[in-house]
Amino acid sequence: MSGEQRGPRRVRRQLRPTSASTVPDAAMLQRIADTLMDPRRPRPTTGSDAHHGDGPDALIVDGRQVGMVRAVRRSRLLEADRVVLADGTTLVWKRLTGPLRAETATLTALHTAAAPGPAIAAVAGPRTGRGALAVPAVVATAHESLADGLLLQDLRPAPLPLPSDAWPRTVHAIHTTPAPAWLPVLDAAHLASLPARALAHLDALRADGVGRWPDSDRIAADLAYLRSLGQHRSSGAATAPYGLCHTRLDPSALFPTADGTVYVLGWAWASRGPGLLDLLGCLPLGGDSNSTAFDAHDEVLDAYLAVGGDRAAEDDRGGLPATRWAAGWHRVIQAERLLHIVAGWLDEPDDADAQHEVGVLLHEAVQCLR
């Protein structure tokens, strides 16, 4: 990465275990996490594809090779590596910066609540019963001034197809899990403030001397309209289900395994908020005519109630059916967060993809909330 201090030349060689095949203890796993977090360590890089790494690098801890590290994904705010230890254990290492750092505390709290006890015991498999929220085991954490690191259970091999009832059951498991008290609150007042916050991010991008996001008048107009109706349409946010809320839940965040466990990934944006955002928010719409899409949303809502979801999930809020309310506010939330990331954390010469995505999200939000 540009501007980053170069460390010693990377070592690439075959892994040769130096001792008997034993699972590392918690202290050793912490040393591994601290080593991976060290800014002086040369981090493996990916090839031209940002999601697939090239050759592995040796993992050296206290002067001894204990495994190999292969880059899996690289972005401005996230680095993900796969770690293969000498005994064959595989782990995932995530280095998080900016707003993604919030995942460290949230995932640690959720894993501790689901699987109390020594972290390494959870590496081999799930420790939750059917119906309970399953998250990857947190093996160790590490910190520096501008980033956090998570050493996690590796859920390999690839995820299985999602069972037909997995979506409502998993969302119900989230809703029945106590939310850590320190999570940010996503209530009606916060929802109503989002269009104005997004406008402030947009103004920063379009300011004199910055000149990003040209031809974004439609985005500004949609945000102004959403701001005008925000206070009314945000009412009912505290209607059940309300509590632990992933807020970015979609099928890619679910990882089904062979034993029937469905793990929930990606907790950086968790909050205490309306559970309907997780159940219905990411479901697709049908363009300017959404009646057929909302019929499908109603079916998902029915499936959620069938597995024990709170009956109040059916209630109107903000003067709208629950399905329209959830779809609209989910899109406002995602648009504001994307604007926040682009304006505050990225410095890209061409933001066309992000600008297009925000435009689509806001157009759909207007269709739902008007």
Short mmCIF file of C-alpha atoms in Angstrom, two decimals:
data_model
loop_
_atom_site.label_atom_id
_atom_site.label_comp_id
_atom_site.label_asym_id
_atom_site.label_seq_id
_atom_site.Cartn_x
_atom_site.Cartn_y
_atom_site.Cartn_z
CA MET A 1 0.00 0.00 0.00
CA SER A 2 1.34 3.43 -0.93
CA GLY A 3 3.03 5.43 1.80
CA GLU A 4 3.44 2.35 4.02
CA GLN A 5 6.83 1.63 5.59
CA ARG A 6 8.50 -1.34 3.97
CA GLY A 7 9.59 -4.13 6.26
CA PRO A 8 12.13 -6.90 5.75
CA ARG A 9 11.99 -9.00 2.63
CA ARG A 10 9.19 -11.54 2.82
CA VAL A 11 10.10 -15.18 3.24
CA ARG A 12 8.31 -17.71 1.01
CA ARG A 13 8.94 -21.37 1.73
CA GLN A 14 7.16 -24.59 2.57
CA LEU A 15 5.85 -24.92 6.11
CA ARG A 16 7.88 -27.34 8.23
CA PRO A 17 6.45 -27.86 11.71
CA THR A 18 9.16 -27.59 14.33
CA SER A 19 7.39 -29.53 17.07
CA ALA A 20 4.73 -32.18 17.65
CA SER A 21 1.32 -31.44 16.18
CA THR A 22 -0.51 -29.67 19.03
CA VAL A 23 -3.16 -27.02 19.09
CA PRO A 24 -1.60 -23.74 20.29
CA ASP A 25 -2.69 -22.54 23.71
CA ALA A 26 -4.39 -19.19 24.29
CA ALA A 27 -1.11 -17.44 25.06
CA MET A 28 0.43 -18.57 21.78
CA LEU A 29 -2.67 -17.56 19.84
CA GLN A 30 -2.43 -14.11 21.40
CA ARG A 31 1.21 -13.87 20.34
CA ILE A 32 0.16 -14.80 16.81
CA ALA A 33 -2.47 -12.06 16.81
CA ASP A 34 0.02 -9.50 18.15
CA THR A 35 2.51 -10.50 15.46
CA LEU A 36 -0.07 -10.21 12.69
CA MET A 37 -1.05 -6.79 14.02
CA ASP A 38 2.54 -5.47 14.15
CA PRO A 39 2.71 -2.62 11.59
CA ARG A 40 6.35 -3.51 10.88
CA ARG A 41 5.39 -6.96 9.62
CA PRO A 42 5.25 -7.12 5.81
CA ARG A 43 1.67 -8.06 5.05
CA PRO A 44 0.91 -10.44 2.17
CA THR A 45 -0.59 -8.79 -0.88
CA THR A 46 -3.19 -9.96 -3.33
CA GLY A 47 -2.79 -10.18 -7.06
CA SER A 48 -4.92 -8.26 -9.55
CA ASP A 49 -8.10 -9.72 -8.04
CA ALA A 50 -8.79 -8.03 -4.69
CA HIS A 51 -10.51 -11.18 -3.38
CA HIS A 52 -7.91 -13.84 -4.12
CA GLY A 53 -4.39 -13.93 -2.75
CA ASP A 54 -1.22 -15.14 -4.38
CA GLY A 55 1.43 -17.28 -2.64
CA PRO A 56 1.52 -17.68 1.17
CA ASP A 57 4.08 -16.01 3.43
CA ALA A 58 5.77 -17.52 6.45
CA LEU A 59 4.36 -16.51 9.84
CA ILE A 60 7.28 -15.91 12.20
CA VAL A 61 6.59 -15.54 15.93
CA ASP A 62 9.47 -14.97 18.36
CA GLY A 63 11.94 -15.99 15.68
CA ARG A 64 10.23 -19.30 14.89
CA GLN A 65 8.01 -20.20 11.96
CA VAL A 66 4.62 -21.27 13.30
CA GLY A 67 2.56 -21.23 10.13
CA MET A 68 1.77 -19.57 6.83
CA VAL A 69 -0.37 -16.56 5.90
CA ARG A 70 -2.19 -16.04 2.62
CA ALA A 71 -3.96 -12.81 1.67
CA VAL A 72 -7.65 -13.32 0.92
CA ARG A 73 -9.04 -9.80 0.54
CA ARG A 74 -7.75 -6.25 0.56
CA SER A 75 -9.70 -2.99 0.70
CA ARG A 76 -9.07 0.42 2.23
CA LEU A 77 -10.81 -0.47 5.50
CA LEU A 78 -10.43 -4.27 5.66
CA GLU A 79 -7.66 -6.80 5.20
CA ALA A 80 -8.47 -10.51 5.49
CA ASP A 81 -5.92 -13.34 5.56
CA ARG A 82 -6.08 -17.09 6.05
CA VAL A 83 -3.60 -18.45 8.59
CA VAL A 84 -2.48 -22.10 8.48
CA LEU A 85 -0.73 -23.20 11.68
CA ALA A 86 1.84 -25.95 11.98
CA ASP A 87 -0.70 -28.48 13.28
CA GLY A 88 -2.98 -27.87 10.29
CA THR A 89 -5.44 -25.61 12.13
CA THR A 90 -6.70 -22.81 9.90
CA LEU A 91 -7.82 -19.43 11.18
CA VAL A 92 -8.95 -16.16 9.65
CA TRP A 93 -7.23 -12.88 10.43
CA LYS A 94 -9.11 -9.59 9.90
CA ARG A 95 -7.47 -6.18 10.23
CA LEU A 96 -10.17 -3.50 10.56
CA THR A 97 -9.85 0.26 10.29
CA GLY A 98 -12.24 3.21 10.37
CA PRO A 99 -15.87 2.44 11.22
CA LEU A 100 -15.30 -1.30 10.73
CA ARG A 101 -13.35 -1.42 14.01
CA ALA A 102 -16.66 -1.65 15.86
CA GLU A 103 -16.88 -5.32 14.86
CA THR A 104 -14.12 -6.23 17.32
CA ALA A 105 -16.10 -5.49 20.47
CA THR A 106 -19.44 -6.63 19.07
CA LEU A 107 -18.28 -10.00 17.75
CA THR A 108 -16.26 -10.67 20.90
CA ALA A 109 -19.31 -9.98 23.08
CA LEU A 110 -21.63 -12.12 20.96
CA HIS A 111 -19.20 -15.03 20.83
CA THR A 112 -18.51 -14.88 24.56
CA ALA A 113 -22.24 -14.94 25.31
CA ALA A 114 -22.83 -17.88 22.95
CA ALA A 115 -19.79 -19.97 23.84
CA PRO A 116 -18.29 -19.13 27.24
CA GLY A 117 -14.94 -20.64 28.05
CA PRO A 118 -11.44 -20.76 26.54
CA ALA A 119 -11.44 -19.31 23.05
CA ILE A 120 -9.43 -22.10 21.46
CA ALA A 121 -12.06 -24.68 22.41
CA ALA A 122 -14.46 -23.05 19.96
CA VAL A 123 -12.08 -23.24 16.99
CA ALA A 124 -13.09 -26.83 16.27
CA GLY A 125 -16.79 -26.16 15.86
CA PRO A 126 -19.98 -24.50 17.10
CA ARG A 127 -21.00 -24.47 20.74
CA THR A 128 -24.55 -23.23 20.34
CA GLY A 129 -27.83 -25.10 20.31
CA ARG A 130 -30.41 -25.03 17.54
CA GLY A 131 -32.20 -21.70 17.51
CA ALA A 132 -29.29 -19.83 19.11
CA LEU A 133 -27.28 -17.16 17.31
CA ALA A 134 -24.04 -18.59 15.91
CA VAL A 135 -21.04 -16.38 15.15
CA PRO A 136 -17.42 -17.25 14.34
CA ALA A 137 -15.32 -17.97 17.42
CA VAL A 138 -13.04 -15.10 18.43
CA VAL A 139 -9.69 -16.72 19.18
CA ALA A 140 -7.71 -13.56 19.98
CA THR A 141 -7.80 -9.81 19.40
CA ALA A 142 -5.11 -7.19 18.93
CA HIS A 143 -5.12 -3.41 18.75
CA GLU A 144 -3.12 -0.46 17.54
CA SER A 145 -3.90 3.24 17.40
CA LEU A 146 -5.71 3.18 14.04
CA ALA A 147 -6.79 -0.45 13.63
CA ASP A 148 -8.09 -3.56 15.39
CA GLY A 149 -7.35 -7.18 14.62
CA LEU A 150 -9.52 -10.28 14.98
CA LEU A 151 -8.18 -13.85 14.88
CA LEU A 152 -11.22 -15.99 14.11
CA GLN A 153 -12.45 -19.51 13.62
CA ASP A 154 -12.17 -20.49 9.96
CA LEU A 155 -15.51 -21.75 8.66
CA ARG A 156 -14.03 -23.63 5.72
CA PRO A 157 -14.95 -25.31 3.43
CA ALA A 158 -17.17 -23.04 1.37
CA PRO A 159 -20.68 -22.31 2.67
CA LEU A 160 -23.41 -24.75 1.76
CA PRO A 161 -26.64 -23.67 0.05
CA LEU A 162 -28.91 -21.76 2.40
CA PRO A 163 -31.76 -23.97 3.71
CA SER A 164 -35.25 -22.72 2.87
CA ASP A 165 -36.07 -21.82 6.47
CA ALA A 166 -32.66 -20.45 7.38
CA TRP A 167 -33.48 -16.78 6.80
CA PRO A 168 -36.44 -16.41 9.20
CA ARG A 169 -34.86 -18.72 11.79
CA THR A 170 -31.55 -16.86 11.76
CA VAL A 171 -33.23 -13.46 12.00
CA HIS A 172 -35.33 -14.76 14.89
CA ALA A 173 -32.13 -15.95 16.60
CA ILE A 174 -30.69 -12.44 16.27
CA HIS A 175 -33.85 -10.92 17.74
CA THR A 176 -33.78 -13.24 20.76
CA THR A 177 -30.11 -12.50 21.55
CA PRO A 178 -29.53 -9.75 24.12
CA ALA A 179 -27.89 -6.68 22.59
CA PRO A 180 -24.73 -5.37 24.28
CA ALA A 181 -25.74 -2.22 26.16
CA TRP A 182 -23.03 -0.10 24.53
CA LEU A 183 -24.18 -0.62 20.94
CA PRO A 184 -25.37 2.56 19.18
CA VAL A 185 -29.11 3.18 19.30
CA LEU A 186 -31.01 3.21 16.02
CA ASP A 187 -34.28 4.76 17.16
CA ALA A 188 -36.80 7.07 15.48
CA ALA A 189 -34.77 10.19 16.22
CA HIS A 190 -31.66 8.66 14.68
CA LEU A 191 -33.53 7.50 11.59
CA ALA A 192 -35.05 10.95 11.10
CA SER A 193 -31.56 12.53 11.29
CA LEU A 194 -30.02 10.36 8.57
CA PRO A 195 -31.05 12.36 5.46
CA ALA A 196 -29.54 15.53 6.93
CA ARG A 197 -26.35 13.66 7.85
CA ALA A 198 -26.14 12.26 4.34
CA LEU A 199 -26.60 15.72 2.87
CA ALA A 200 -23.69 16.97 4.97
CA HIS A 201 -21.48 14.18 3.60
CA LEU A 202 -22.60 15.02 0.07
CA ASP A 203 -21.87 18.71 0.58
CA ALA A 204 -18.35 17.81 1.72
CA LEU A 205 -17.80 15.78 -1.43
CA ARG A 206 -19.09 18.56 -3.70
CA ALA A 207 -17.36 21.45 -1.91
CA ASP A 208 -15.12 23.87 -3.77
CA GLY A 209 -11.64 22.43 -4.03
CA VAL A 210 -12.92 18.85 -3.68
CA GLY A 211 -15.10 18.53 -6.74
CA ARG A 212 -16.15 14.92 -6.30
CA TRP A 213 -19.55 13.47 -7.15
CA PRO A 214 -20.48 15.66 -10.11
CA ASP A 215 -24.03 15.54 -11.42
CA SER A 216 -25.42 14.52 -8.02
CA ASP A 217 -28.33 16.97 -7.92
CA ARG A 218 -30.82 14.08 -8.02
CA ILE A 219 -29.20 12.58 -4.93
CA ALA A 220 -29.41 15.93 -3.14
CA ALA A 221 -33.07 16.33 -4.10
CA ASP A 222 -33.97 12.84 -2.86
CA LEU A 223 -32.20 13.48 0.44
CA ALA A 224 -33.99 16.79 0.87
CA TYR A 225 -37.33 15.08 0.27
CA LEU A 226 -36.52 12.29 2.72
CA ARG A 227 -35.47 14.87 5.29
CA SER A 228 -38.86 16.57 4.95
CA LEU A 229 -40.77 13.41 5.84
CA GLY A 230 -38.24 11.83 8.18
CA GLN A 231 -39.81 12.75 11.50
CA HIS A 232 -43.21 11.31 10.55
CA ARG A 233 -42.02 8.24 8.68
CA SER A 234 -39.49 7.25 11.36
CA SER A 235 -42.16 6.81 14.05
CA GLY A 236 -42.71 3.26 15.23
CA ALA A 237 -39.02 2.39 15.13
CA ALA A 238 -39.20 0.95 18.66
CA THR A 239 -42.08 -1.41 17.77
CA ALA A 240 -41.11 -5.03 18.38
CA PRO A 241 -38.97 -6.73 17.36
CA TYR A 242 -36.49 -4.21 18.70
CA GLY A 243 -33.04 -4.98 20.11
CA LEU A 244 -29.94 -6.53 18.57
CA CYS A 245 -29.89 -5.49 14.92
CA HIS A 246 -27.21 -6.48 12.41
CA THR A 247 -28.41 -3.71 9.99
CA ARG A 248 -26.46 -5.07 6.99
CA LEU A 249 -27.89 -8.56 6.94
CA ASP A 250 -28.21 -10.18 3.52
CA PRO A 251 -27.66 -13.76 2.30
CA SER A 252 -23.92 -13.16 1.86
CA ALA A 253 -23.65 -12.60 5.63
CA LEU A 254 -24.95 -16.12 6.36
CA PHE A 255 -22.62 -19.12 6.31
CA PRO A 256 -24.42 -22.50 6.48
CA THR A 257 -22.29 -25.48 7.49
CA ALA A 258 -22.70 -29.26 7.19
CA ASP A 259 -23.91 -29.70 10.79
CA GLY A 260 -26.84 -27.36 10.18
CA THR A 261 -25.35 -24.33 11.90
CA VAL A 262 -25.86 -21.01 10.11
CA TYR A 263 -23.21 -18.51 11.18
CA VAL A 264 -23.83 -14.76 10.94
CA LEU A 265 -20.85 -12.73 9.71
CA GLY A 266 -19.98 -9.03 9.46
CA TRP A 267 -21.02 -7.28 12.68
CA ALA A 268 -19.30 -3.92 12.16
CA TRP A 269 -22.56 -1.95 11.92
CA ALA A 270 -24.57 -3.68 14.66
CA SER A 271 -26.91 -1.56 16.75
CA ARG A 272 -29.86 -1.67 19.09
CA GLY A 273 -32.60 -1.02 16.60
CA PRO A 274 -35.65 -2.24 14.65
CA GLY A 275 -35.43 -5.93 13.88
CA LEU A 276 -37.48 -5.52 10.70
CA LEU A 277 -34.40 -3.97 9.07
CA ASP A 278 -32.72 -7.38 9.26
CA LEU A 279 -35.76 -9.41 8.28
CA LEU A 280 -37.00 -7.34 5.33
CA GLY A 281 -34.58 -4.52 4.59
CA CYS A 282 -32.34 -6.20 2.01
CA LEU A 283 -35.14 -7.89 0.05
CA PRO A 284 -35.23 -6.76 -3.58
CA LEU A 285 -37.77 -4.31 -4.95
CA GLY A 286 -39.37 -4.34 -8.37
CA GLY A 287 -38.53 -0.90 -9.72
CA ASP A 288 -41.12 1.87 -9.64
CA SER A 289 -43.95 -0.67 -9.27
CA ASN A 290 -43.22 -2.62 -6.11
CA SER A 291 -46.54 -4.32 -5.37
CA THR A 292 -45.35 -7.79 -6.45
CA ALA A 293 -42.11 -7.39 -4.50
CA PHE A 294 -43.98 -6.43 -1.34
CA ASP A 295 -46.18 -9.50 -1.72
CA ALA A 296 -42.98 -11.54 -1.52
CA HIS A 297 -41.89 -9.51 1.52
CA ASP A 298 -45.20 -10.40 3.18
CA GLU A 299 -44.40 -14.07 2.64
CA VAL A 300 -41.04 -13.64 4.40
CA LEU A 301 -42.81 -11.89 7.27
CA ASP A 302 -45.27 -14.80 7.51
CA ALA A 303 -42.38 -17.27 7.61
CA TYR A 304 -40.78 -15.28 10.44
CA LEU A 305 -44.00 -15.36 12.46
CA ALA A 306 -44.26 -19.11 11.84
CA VAL A 307 -40.91 -19.74 13.60
CA GLY A 308 -41.92 -17.71 16.66
CA GLY A 309 -41.26 -14.11 15.62
CA ASP A 310 -42.98 -11.32 17.54
CA ARG A 311 -46.52 -10.77 16.24
CA ALA A 312 -46.01 -6.99 16.44
CA ALA A 313 -43.72 -7.33 13.41
CA GLU A 314 -46.89 -7.10 11.30
CA ASP A 315 -47.87 -3.70 12.72
CA ASP A 316 -47.77 -0.57 10.59
CA ARG A 317 -45.23 2.08 11.54
CA GLY A 318 -44.70 5.61 10.35
CA GLY A 319 -48.07 5.43 8.59
CA LEU A 320 -46.81 2.63 6.33
CA PRO A 321 -47.06 -1.14 6.14
CA ALA A 322 -44.17 -2.83 7.94
CA THR A 323 -42.67 -4.11 4.67
CA ARG A 324 -42.47 -0.67 3.02
CA TRP A 325 -41.19 0.97 6.20
CA ALA A 326 -38.36 -1.52 6.61
CA ALA A 327 -37.35 -1.48 2.94
CA GLY A 328 -37.27 2.31 2.81
CA TRP A 329 -35.32 2.96 5.99
CA HIS A 330 -32.86 0.16 5.27
CA ARG A 331 -31.93 1.94 2.05
CA VAL A 332 -31.61 5.32 3.76
CA ILE A 333 -29.27 3.76 6.33
CA GLN A 334 -27.06 2.13 3.71
CA ALA A 335 -26.89 5.29 1.60
CA GLU A 336 -25.86 7.45 4.57
CA ARG A 337 -23.19 4.96 5.62
CA LEU A 338 -21.75 4.74 2.13
CA LEU A 339 -21.63 8.53 1.88
CA HIS A 340 -19.96 8.64 5.31
CA ILE A 341 -17.28 6.15 4.24
CA VAL A 342 -16.60 7.83 0.90
CA ALA A 343 -16.44 11.34 2.36
CA GLY A 344 -14.54 10.47 5.53
CA TRP A 345 -12.32 7.51 4.72
CA LEU A 346 -11.75 7.14 1.00
CA ASP A 347 -9.91 9.38 -1.41
CA GLU A 348 -10.70 7.91 -4.78
CA PRO A 349 -10.36 9.92 -7.99
CA ASP A 350 -13.40 8.15 -9.47
CA ASP A 351 -16.40 7.54 -7.24
CA ALA A 352 -18.78 6.63 -10.05
CA ASP A 353 -19.71 3.20 -8.66
CA ALA A 354 -20.41 4.51 -5.16
CA GLN A 355 -22.32 7.47 -6.55
CA HIS A 356 -24.48 5.17 -8.67
CA GLU A 357 -25.16 2.87 -5.71
CA VAL A 358 -26.22 5.75 -3.47
CA GLY A 359 -28.46 7.10 -6.23
CA VAL A 360 -30.24 3.76 -6.59
CA LEU A 361 -30.64 3.33 -2.83
CA LEU A 362 -32.18 6.78 -2.40
CA HIS A 363 -34.47 6.44 -5.40
CA GLU A 364 -35.83 3.19 -3.94
CA ALA A 365 -36.09 4.74 -0.47
CA VAL A 366 -38.25 7.54 -1.86
CA GLN A 367 -40.49 4.99 -3.61
CA CYS A 368 -41.02 3.17 -0.31
CA LEU A 369 -41.39 6.07 2.13
CA ARG A 370 -43.30 8.67 0.14
#
